[in-house]
CSV table of N, CA and C and ligand atoms in Angstrom, one decimal:
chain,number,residue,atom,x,y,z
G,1,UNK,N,-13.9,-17.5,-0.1
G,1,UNK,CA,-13.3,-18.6,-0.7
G,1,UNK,C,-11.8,-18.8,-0.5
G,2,UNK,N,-10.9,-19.4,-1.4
G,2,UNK,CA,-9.6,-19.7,-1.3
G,2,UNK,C,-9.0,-18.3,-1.3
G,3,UNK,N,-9.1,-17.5,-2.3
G,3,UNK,CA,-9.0,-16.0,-1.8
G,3,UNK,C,-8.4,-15.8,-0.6
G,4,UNK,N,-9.7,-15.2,0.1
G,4,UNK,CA,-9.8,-14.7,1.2
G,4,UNK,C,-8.8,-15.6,2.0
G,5,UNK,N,-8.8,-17.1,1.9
G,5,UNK,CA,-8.1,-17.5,3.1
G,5,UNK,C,-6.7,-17.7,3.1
G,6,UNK,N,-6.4,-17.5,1.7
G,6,UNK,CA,-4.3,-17.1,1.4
G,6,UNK,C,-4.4,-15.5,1.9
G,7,UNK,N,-5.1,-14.4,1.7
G,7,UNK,CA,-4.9,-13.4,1.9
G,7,UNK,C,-4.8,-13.1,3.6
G,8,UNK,N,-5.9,-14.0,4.3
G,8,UNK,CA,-5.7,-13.5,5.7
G,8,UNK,C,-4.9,-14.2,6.3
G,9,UNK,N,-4.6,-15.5,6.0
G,9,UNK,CA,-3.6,-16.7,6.1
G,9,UNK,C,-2.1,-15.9,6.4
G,10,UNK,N,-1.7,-14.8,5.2
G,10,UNK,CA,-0.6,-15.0,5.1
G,10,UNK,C,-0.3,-13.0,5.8
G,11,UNK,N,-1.3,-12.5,5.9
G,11,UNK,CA,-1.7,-10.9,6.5
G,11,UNK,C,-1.8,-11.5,8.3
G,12,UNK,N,-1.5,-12.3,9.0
G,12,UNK,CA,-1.8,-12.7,10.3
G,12,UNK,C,-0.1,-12.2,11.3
G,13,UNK,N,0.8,-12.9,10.7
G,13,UNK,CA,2.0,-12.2,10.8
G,13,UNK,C,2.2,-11.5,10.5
G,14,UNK,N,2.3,-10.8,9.3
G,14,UNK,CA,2.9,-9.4,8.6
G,14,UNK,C,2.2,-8.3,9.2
G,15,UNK,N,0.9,-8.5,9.2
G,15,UNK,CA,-0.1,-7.1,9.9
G,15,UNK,C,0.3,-6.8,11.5
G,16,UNK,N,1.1,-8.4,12.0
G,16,UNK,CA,1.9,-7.6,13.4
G,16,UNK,C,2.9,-7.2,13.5
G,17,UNK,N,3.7,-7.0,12.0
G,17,UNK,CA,4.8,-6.0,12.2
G,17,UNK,C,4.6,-5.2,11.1
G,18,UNK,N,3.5,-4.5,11.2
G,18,UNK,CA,3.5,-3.4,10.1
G,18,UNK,C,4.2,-2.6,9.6
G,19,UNK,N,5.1,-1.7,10.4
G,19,UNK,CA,5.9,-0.8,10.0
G,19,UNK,C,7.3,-2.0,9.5
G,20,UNK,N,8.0,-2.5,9.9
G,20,UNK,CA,9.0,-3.1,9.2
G,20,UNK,C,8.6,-3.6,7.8
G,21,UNK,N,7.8,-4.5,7.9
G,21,UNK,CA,7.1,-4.8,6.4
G,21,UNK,C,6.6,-3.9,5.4
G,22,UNK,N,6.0,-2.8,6.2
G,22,UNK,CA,5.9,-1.2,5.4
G,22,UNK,C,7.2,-0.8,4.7
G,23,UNK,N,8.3,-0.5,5.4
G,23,UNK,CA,9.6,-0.1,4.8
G,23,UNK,C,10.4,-0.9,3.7
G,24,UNK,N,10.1,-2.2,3.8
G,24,UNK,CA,10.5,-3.1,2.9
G,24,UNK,C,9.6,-2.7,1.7
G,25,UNK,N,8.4,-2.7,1.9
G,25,UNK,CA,7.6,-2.2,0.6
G,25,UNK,C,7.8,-0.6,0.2
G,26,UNK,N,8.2,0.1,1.0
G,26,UNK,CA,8.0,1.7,0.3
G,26,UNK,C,10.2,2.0,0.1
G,27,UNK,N,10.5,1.2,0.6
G,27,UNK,CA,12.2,1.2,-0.3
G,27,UNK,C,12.0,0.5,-1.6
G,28,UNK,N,11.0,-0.6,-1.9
G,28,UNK,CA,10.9,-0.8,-3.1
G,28,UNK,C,10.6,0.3,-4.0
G,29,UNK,N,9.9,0.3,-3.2
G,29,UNK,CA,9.0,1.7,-4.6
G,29,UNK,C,9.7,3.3,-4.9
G,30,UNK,N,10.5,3.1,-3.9
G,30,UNK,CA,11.7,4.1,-4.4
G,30,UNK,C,12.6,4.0,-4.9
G,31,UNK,N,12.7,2.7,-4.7
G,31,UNK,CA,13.7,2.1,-6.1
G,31,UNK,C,13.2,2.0,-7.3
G,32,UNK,N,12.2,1.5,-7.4
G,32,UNK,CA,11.6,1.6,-8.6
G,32,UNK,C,10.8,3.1,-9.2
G,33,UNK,N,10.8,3.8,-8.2
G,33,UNK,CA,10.6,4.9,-8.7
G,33,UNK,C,10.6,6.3,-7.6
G,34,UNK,N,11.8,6.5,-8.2
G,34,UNK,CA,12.5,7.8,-7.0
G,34,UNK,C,11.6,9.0,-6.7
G,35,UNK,N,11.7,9.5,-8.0
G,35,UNK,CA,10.5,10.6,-8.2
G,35,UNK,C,9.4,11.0,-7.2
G,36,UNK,N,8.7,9.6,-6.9
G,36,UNK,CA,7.4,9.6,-5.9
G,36,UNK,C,8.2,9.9,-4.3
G,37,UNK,N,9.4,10.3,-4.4
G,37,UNK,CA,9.6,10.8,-2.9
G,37,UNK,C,9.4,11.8,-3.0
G,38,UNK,N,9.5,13.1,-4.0
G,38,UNK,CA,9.6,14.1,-3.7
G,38,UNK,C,8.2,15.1,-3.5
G,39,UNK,N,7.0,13.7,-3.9
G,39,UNK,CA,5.5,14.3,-3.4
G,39,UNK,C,5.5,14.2,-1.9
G,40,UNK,N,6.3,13.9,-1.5
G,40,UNK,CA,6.1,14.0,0.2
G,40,UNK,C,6.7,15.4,0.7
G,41,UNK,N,5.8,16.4,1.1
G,41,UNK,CA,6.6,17.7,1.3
G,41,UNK,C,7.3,17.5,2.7
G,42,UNK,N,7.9,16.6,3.2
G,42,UNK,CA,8.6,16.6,4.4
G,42,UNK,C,9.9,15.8,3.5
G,43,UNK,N,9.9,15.6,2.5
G,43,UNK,CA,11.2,14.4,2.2
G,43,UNK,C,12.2,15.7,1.7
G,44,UNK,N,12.4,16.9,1.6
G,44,UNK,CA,13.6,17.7,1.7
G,44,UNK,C,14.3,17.8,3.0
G,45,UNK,N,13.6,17.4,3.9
G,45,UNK,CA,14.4,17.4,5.1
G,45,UNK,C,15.6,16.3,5.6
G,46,UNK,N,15.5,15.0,4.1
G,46,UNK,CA,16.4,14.3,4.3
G,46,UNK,C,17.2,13.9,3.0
G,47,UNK,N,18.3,13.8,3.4
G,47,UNK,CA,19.2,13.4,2.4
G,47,UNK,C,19.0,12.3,1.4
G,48,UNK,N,19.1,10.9,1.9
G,48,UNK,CA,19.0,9.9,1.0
G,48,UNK,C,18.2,9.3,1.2
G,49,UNK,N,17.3,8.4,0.5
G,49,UNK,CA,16.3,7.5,0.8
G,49,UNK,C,15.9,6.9,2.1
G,50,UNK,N,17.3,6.1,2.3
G,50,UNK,CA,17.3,5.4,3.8
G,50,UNK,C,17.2,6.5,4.7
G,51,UNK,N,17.5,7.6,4.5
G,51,UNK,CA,16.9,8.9,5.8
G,51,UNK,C,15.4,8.9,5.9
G,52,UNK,N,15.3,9.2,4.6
G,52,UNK,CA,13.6,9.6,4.7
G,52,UNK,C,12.9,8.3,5.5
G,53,UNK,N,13.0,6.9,5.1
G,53,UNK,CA,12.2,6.5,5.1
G,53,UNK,C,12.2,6.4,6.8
G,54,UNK,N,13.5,6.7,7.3
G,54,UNK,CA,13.7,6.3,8.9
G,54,UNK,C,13.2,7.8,9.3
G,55,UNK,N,12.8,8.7,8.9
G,55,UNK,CA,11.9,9.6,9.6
G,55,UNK,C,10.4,9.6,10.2
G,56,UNK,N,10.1,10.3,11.3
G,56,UNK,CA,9.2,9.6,11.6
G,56,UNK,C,8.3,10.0,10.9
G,57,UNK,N,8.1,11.0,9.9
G,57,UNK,CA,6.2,11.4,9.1
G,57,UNK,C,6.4,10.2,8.1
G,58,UNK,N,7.6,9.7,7.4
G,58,UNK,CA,7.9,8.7,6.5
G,58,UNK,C,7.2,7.2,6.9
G,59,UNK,N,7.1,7.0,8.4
G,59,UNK,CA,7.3,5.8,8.8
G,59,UNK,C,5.8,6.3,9.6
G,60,UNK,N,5.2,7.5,9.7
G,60,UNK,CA,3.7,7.8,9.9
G,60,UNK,C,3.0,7.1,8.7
G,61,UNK,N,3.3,7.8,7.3
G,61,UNK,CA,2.8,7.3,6.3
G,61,UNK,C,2.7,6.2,6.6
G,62,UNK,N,4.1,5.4,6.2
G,62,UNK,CA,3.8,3.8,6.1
G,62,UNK,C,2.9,3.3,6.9
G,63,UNK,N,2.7,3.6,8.4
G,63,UNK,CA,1.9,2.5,8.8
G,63,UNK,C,0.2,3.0,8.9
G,64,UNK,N,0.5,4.3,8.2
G,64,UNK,CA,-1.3,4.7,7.4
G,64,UNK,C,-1.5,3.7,6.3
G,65,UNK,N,-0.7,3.4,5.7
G,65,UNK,CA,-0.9,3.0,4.2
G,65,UNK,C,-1.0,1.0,4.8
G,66,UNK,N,-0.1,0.8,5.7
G,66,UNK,CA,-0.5,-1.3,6.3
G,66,UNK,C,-2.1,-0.9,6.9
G,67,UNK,N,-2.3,-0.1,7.8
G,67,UNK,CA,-3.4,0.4,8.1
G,67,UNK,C,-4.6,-0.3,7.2
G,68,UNK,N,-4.5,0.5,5.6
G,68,UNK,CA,-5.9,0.9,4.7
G,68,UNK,C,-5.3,-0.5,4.0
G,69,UNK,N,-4.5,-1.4,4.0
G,69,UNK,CA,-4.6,-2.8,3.9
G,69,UNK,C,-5.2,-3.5,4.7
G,70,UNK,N,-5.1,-3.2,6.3
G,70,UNK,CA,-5.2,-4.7,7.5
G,70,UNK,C,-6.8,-3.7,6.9
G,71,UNK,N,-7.3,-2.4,6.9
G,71,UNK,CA,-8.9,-2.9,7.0
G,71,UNK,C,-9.3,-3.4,5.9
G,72,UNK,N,-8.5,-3.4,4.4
G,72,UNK,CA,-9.1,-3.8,3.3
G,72,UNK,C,-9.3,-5.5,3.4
G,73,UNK,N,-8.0,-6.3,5.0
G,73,UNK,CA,-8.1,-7.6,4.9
G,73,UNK,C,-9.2,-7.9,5.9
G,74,UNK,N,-9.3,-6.9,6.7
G,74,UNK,CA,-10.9,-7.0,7.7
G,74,UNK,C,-12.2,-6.9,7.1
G,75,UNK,N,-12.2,-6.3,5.8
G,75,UNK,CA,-12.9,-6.4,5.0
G,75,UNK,C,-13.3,-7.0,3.6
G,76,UNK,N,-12.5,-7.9,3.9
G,76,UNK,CA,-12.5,-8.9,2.5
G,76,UNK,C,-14.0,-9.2,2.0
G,77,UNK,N,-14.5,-9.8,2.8
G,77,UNK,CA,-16.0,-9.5,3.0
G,77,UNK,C,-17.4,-8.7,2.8
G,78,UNK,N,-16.6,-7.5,3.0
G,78,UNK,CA,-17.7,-6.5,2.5
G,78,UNK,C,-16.6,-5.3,2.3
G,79,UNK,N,-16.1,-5.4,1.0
G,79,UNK,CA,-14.8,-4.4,0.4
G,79,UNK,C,-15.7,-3.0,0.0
G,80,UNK,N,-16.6,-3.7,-0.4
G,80,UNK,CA,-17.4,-2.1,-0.9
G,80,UNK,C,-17.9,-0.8,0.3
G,81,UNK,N,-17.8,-1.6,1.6
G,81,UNK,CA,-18.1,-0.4,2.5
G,81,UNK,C,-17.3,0.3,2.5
G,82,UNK,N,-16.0,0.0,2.0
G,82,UNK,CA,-14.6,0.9,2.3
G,82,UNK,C,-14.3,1.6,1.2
G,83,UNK,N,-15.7,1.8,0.1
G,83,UNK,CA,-15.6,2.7,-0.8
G,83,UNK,C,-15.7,4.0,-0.8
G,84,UNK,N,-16.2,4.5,0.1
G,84,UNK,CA,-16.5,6.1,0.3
G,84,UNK,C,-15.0,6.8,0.5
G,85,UNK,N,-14.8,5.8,1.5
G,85,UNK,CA,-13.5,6.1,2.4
G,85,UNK,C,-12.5,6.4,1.4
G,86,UNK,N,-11.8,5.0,0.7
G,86,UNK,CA,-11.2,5.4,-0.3
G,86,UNK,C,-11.2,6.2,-1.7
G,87,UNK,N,-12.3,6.6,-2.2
G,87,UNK,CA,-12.7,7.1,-2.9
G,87,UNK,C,-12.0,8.8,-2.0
G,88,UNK,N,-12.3,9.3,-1.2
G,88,UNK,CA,-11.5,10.1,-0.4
G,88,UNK,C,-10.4,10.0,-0.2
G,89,UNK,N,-10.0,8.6,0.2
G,89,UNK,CA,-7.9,8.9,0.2
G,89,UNK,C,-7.9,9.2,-1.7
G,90,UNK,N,-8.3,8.5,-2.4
G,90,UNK,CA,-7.7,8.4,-4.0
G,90,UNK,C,-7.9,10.4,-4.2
G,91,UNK,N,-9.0,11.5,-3.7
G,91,UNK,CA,-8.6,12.7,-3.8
G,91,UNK,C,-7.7,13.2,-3.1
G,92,UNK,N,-7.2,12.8,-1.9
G,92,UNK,CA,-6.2,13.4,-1.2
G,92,UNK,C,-5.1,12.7,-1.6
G,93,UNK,N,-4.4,12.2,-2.4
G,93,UNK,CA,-3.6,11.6,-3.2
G,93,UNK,C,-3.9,12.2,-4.7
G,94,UNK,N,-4.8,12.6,-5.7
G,94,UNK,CA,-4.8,13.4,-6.2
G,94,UNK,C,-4.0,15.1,-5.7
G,95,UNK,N,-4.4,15.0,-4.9
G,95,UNK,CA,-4.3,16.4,-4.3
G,95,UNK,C,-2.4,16.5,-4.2
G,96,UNK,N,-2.0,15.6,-3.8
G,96,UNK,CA,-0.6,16.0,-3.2
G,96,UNK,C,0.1,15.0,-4.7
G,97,UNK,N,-0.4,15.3,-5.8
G,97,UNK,CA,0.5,14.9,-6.9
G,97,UNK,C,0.7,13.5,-7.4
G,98,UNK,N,-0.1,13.0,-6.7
G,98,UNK,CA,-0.1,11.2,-7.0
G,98,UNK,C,-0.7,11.1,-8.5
G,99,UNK,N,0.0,10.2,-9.3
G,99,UNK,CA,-0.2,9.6,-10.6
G,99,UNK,C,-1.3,8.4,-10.4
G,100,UNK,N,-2.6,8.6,-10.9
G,100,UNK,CA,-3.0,6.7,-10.6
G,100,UNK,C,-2.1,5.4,-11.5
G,101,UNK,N,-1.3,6.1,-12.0
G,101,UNK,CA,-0.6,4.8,-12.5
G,101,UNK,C,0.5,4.7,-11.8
G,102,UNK,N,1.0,4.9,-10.6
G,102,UNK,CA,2.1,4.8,-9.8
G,102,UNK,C,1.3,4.0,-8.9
G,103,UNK,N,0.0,3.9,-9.1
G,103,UNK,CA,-0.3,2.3,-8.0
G,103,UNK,C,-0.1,1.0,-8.8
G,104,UNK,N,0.3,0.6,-10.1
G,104,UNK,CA,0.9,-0.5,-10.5
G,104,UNK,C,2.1,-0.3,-9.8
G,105,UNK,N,3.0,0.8,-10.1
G,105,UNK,CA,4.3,0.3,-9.2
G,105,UNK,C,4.2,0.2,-7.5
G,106,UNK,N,3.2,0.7,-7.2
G,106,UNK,CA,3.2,0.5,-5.2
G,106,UNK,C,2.5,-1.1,-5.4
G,107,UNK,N,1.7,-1.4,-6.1
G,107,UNK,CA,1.4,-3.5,-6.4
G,107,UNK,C,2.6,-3.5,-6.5
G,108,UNK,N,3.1,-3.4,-7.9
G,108,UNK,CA,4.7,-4.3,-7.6
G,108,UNK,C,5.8,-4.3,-6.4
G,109,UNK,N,5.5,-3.5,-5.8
G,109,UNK,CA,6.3,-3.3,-4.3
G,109,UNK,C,5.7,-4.0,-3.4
G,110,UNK,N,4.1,-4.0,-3.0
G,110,UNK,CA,3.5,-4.6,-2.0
G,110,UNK,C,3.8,-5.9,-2.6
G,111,UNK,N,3.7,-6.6,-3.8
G,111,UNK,CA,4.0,-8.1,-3.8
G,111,UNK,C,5.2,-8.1,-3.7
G,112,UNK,N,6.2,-7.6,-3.8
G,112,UNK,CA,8.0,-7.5,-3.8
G,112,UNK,C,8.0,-7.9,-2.3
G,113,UNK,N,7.3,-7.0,-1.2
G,113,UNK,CA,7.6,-7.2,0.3
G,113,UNK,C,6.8,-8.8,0.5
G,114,UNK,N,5.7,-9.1,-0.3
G,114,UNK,CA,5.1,-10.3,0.6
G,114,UNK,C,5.7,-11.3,-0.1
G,115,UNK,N,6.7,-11.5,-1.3
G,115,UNK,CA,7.5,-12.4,-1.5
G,115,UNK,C,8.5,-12.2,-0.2
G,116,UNK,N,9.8,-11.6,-0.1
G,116,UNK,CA,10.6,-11.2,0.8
G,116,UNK,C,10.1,-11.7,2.1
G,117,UNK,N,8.7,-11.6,2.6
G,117,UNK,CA,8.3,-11.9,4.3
G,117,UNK,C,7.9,-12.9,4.0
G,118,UNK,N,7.4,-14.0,3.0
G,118,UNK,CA,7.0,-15.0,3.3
G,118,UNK,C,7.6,-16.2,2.5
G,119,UNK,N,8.4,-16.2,1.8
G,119,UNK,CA,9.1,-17.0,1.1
G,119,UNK,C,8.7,-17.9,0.5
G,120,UNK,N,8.5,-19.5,1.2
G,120,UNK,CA,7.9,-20.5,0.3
G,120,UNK,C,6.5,-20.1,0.2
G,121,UNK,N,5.9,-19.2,1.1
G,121,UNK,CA,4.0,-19.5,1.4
G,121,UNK,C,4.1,-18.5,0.0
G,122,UNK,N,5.0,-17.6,-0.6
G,122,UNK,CA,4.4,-16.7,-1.9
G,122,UNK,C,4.5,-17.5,-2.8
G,123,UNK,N,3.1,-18.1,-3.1
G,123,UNK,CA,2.9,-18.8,-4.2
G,123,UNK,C,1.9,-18.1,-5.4
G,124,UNK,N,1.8,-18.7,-6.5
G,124,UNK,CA,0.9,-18.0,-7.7
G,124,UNK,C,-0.5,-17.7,-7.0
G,125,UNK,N,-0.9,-18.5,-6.3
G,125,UNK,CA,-2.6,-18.4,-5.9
G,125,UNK,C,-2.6,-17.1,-5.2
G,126,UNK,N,-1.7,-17.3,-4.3
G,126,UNK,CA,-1.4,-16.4,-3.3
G,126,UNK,C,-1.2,-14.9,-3.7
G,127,UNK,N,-0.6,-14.7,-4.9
G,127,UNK,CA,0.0,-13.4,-5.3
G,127,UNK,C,-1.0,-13.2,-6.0
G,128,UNK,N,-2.0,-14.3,-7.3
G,128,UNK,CA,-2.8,-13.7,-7.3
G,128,UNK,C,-4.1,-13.2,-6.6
G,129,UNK,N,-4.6,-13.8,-5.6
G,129,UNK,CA,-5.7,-13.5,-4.3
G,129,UNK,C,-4.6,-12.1,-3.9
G,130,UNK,N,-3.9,-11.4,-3.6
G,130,UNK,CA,-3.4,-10.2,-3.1
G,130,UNK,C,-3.7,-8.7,-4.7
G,131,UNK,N,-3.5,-9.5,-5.4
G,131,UNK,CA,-3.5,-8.9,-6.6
G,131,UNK,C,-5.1,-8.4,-7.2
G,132,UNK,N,-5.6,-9.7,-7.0
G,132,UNK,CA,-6.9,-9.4,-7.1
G,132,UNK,C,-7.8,-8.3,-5.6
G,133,UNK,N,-7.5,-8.0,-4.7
G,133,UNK,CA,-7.9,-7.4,-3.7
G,133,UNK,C,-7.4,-6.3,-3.7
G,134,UNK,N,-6.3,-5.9,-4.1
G,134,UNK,CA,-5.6,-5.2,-4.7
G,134,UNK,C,-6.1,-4.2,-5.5
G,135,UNK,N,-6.4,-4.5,-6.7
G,135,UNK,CA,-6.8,-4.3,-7.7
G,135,UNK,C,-8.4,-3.4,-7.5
G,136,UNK,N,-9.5,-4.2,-6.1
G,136,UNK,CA,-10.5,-3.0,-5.7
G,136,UNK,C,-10.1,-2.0,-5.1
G,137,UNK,N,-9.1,-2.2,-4.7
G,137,UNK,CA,-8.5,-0.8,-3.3
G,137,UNK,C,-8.3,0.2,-4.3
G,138,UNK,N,-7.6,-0.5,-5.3
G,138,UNK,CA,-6.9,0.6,-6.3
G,138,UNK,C,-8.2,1.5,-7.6
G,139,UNK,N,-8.8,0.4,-7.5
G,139,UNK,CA,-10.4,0.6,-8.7
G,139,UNK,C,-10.9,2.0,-7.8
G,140,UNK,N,-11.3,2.1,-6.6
G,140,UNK,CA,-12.0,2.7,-5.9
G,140,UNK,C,-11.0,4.0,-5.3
G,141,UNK,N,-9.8,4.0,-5.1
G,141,UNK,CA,-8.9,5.1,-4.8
G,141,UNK,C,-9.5,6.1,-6.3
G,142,UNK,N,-8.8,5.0,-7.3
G,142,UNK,CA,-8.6,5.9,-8.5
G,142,UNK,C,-10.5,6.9,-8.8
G,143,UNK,N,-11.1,6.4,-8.3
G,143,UNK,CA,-12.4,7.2,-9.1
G,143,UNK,C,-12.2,8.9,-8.2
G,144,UNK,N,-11.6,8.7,-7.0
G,144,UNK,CA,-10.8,10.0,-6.2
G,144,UNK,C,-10.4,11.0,-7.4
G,145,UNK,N,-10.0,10.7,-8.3
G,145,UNK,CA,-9.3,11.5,-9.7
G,145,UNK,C,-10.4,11.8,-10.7
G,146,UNK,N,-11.7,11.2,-10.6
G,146,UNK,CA,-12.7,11.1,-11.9
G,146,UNK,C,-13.0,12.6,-11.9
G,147,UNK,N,-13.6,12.9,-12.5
G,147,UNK,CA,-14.1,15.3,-12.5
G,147,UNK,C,-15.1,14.7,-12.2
R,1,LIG,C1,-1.4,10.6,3.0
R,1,LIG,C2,1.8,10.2,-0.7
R,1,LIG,C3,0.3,5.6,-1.5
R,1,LIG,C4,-2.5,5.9,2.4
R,1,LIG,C5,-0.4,10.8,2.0
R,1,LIG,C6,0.3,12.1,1.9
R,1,LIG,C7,1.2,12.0,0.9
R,1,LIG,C8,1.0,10.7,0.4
R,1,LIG,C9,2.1,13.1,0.4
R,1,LIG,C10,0.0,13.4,2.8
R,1,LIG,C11,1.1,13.4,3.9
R,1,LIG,C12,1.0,12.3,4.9
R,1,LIG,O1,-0.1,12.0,5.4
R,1,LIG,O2,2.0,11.7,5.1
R,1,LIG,C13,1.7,8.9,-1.2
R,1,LIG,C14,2.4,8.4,-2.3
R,1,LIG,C15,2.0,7.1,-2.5
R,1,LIG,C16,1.0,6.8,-1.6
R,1,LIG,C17,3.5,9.2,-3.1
R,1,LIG,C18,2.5,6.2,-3.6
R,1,LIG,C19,2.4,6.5,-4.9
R,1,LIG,C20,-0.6,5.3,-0.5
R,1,LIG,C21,-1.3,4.1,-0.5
R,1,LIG,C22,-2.1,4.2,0.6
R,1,LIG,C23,-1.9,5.4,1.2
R,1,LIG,C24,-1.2,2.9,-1.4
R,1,LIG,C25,-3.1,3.1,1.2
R,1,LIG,C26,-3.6,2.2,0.4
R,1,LIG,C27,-2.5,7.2,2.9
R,1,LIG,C28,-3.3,7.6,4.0
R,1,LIG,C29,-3.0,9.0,4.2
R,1,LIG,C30,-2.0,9.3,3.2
R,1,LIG,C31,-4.2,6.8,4.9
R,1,LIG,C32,-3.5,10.0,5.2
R,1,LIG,C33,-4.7,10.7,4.5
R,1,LIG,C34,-5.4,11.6,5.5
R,1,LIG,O3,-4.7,12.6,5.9
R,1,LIG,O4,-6.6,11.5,5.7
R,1,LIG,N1,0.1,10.0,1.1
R,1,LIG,N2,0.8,7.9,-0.8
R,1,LIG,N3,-1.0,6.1,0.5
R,1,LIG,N4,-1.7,8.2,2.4
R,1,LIG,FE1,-0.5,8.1,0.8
């Protein structure tokens, strides 16, 4: 539906520059929440934020993380096949100290970058179709954490 077609509509650009649009989203989120650098055991190797994030396992991350986006937008269609999957990233993110309530603040970052890249086209429909897709990536990470 309309969904799907703000979400791929507006993921056709951004998903070809992944890592720059990645950085714009994961400096948010260390603005908004510093803390979550120090679960990266490679982030002592740098001084200040803007270091880390210009390292390359920092900027590996990121374009793991546009990655488990561009398939969640290849997948809009059939989101639930990419449940096993993430159900496995959500333990290996358990594993290295991840809070599931620090993915409200990585949403508030991922919509923080797709305002910033797309300016007029970030409209309400829009943020909410990302929000709502969103929201299964994150339903299905989190069960990674259930006993
Ligand atoms: C791996 C931290 C959010 C996707 C990792 C690792 C850390 C980490 C420490 C292991 C080291 C590495 O591979 O670089 C975090 C933190 C997050 C976050 C602190 C925010 C709270 C996300 C999100 C996604 C994601 C939102 C995708 C939706 C991945 C992937 C891997 C990974 C694909 C590799 C897993 C593997 O080795 O199989 N993350 N992450 N991360 N992360 Fe994240």
């Amino acid at each position: 539906g309309k969904d799907k077609e703000l979400i791929r509509g507006s993921w056709e650009s951004l998903g070809k520059n992944k890592v720059p649009h990645g950085v714009i989203m994961f400096s948010r989120l260390f603005e908004l929440d510093p803390a979550l650098l120090s679960l990266f055991h490679y982030s002592t190797n740098c001084g200040s934020t803007q270091d880390c994030l210009s390292s390359p396992e920092f900027l590996e991350h990121v374009t793991k993380v546009m990655l488990v986006i561009d398939a969640a937008v290849s997948h809009l269609d059939d989101l639930h096949s990419l449940e096993d999957f993430l159900l496995n990233l959500g333990r290996k993110h358990q594993a290295v100290g991840v809070n599931t309530q620090s993915f409200a603040t990585v949403g508030e970052s991922l919509l923080y970058m797709l305002q910033c890249s797309l300016g007029q086209a970030y409209t309400a429909p829009l943020r909410q179709a990302w929000l709502n897709m969103y929201s299964i990536v994150v339903a299905a990470m989190s069960r990674g954490w259930a006993k």
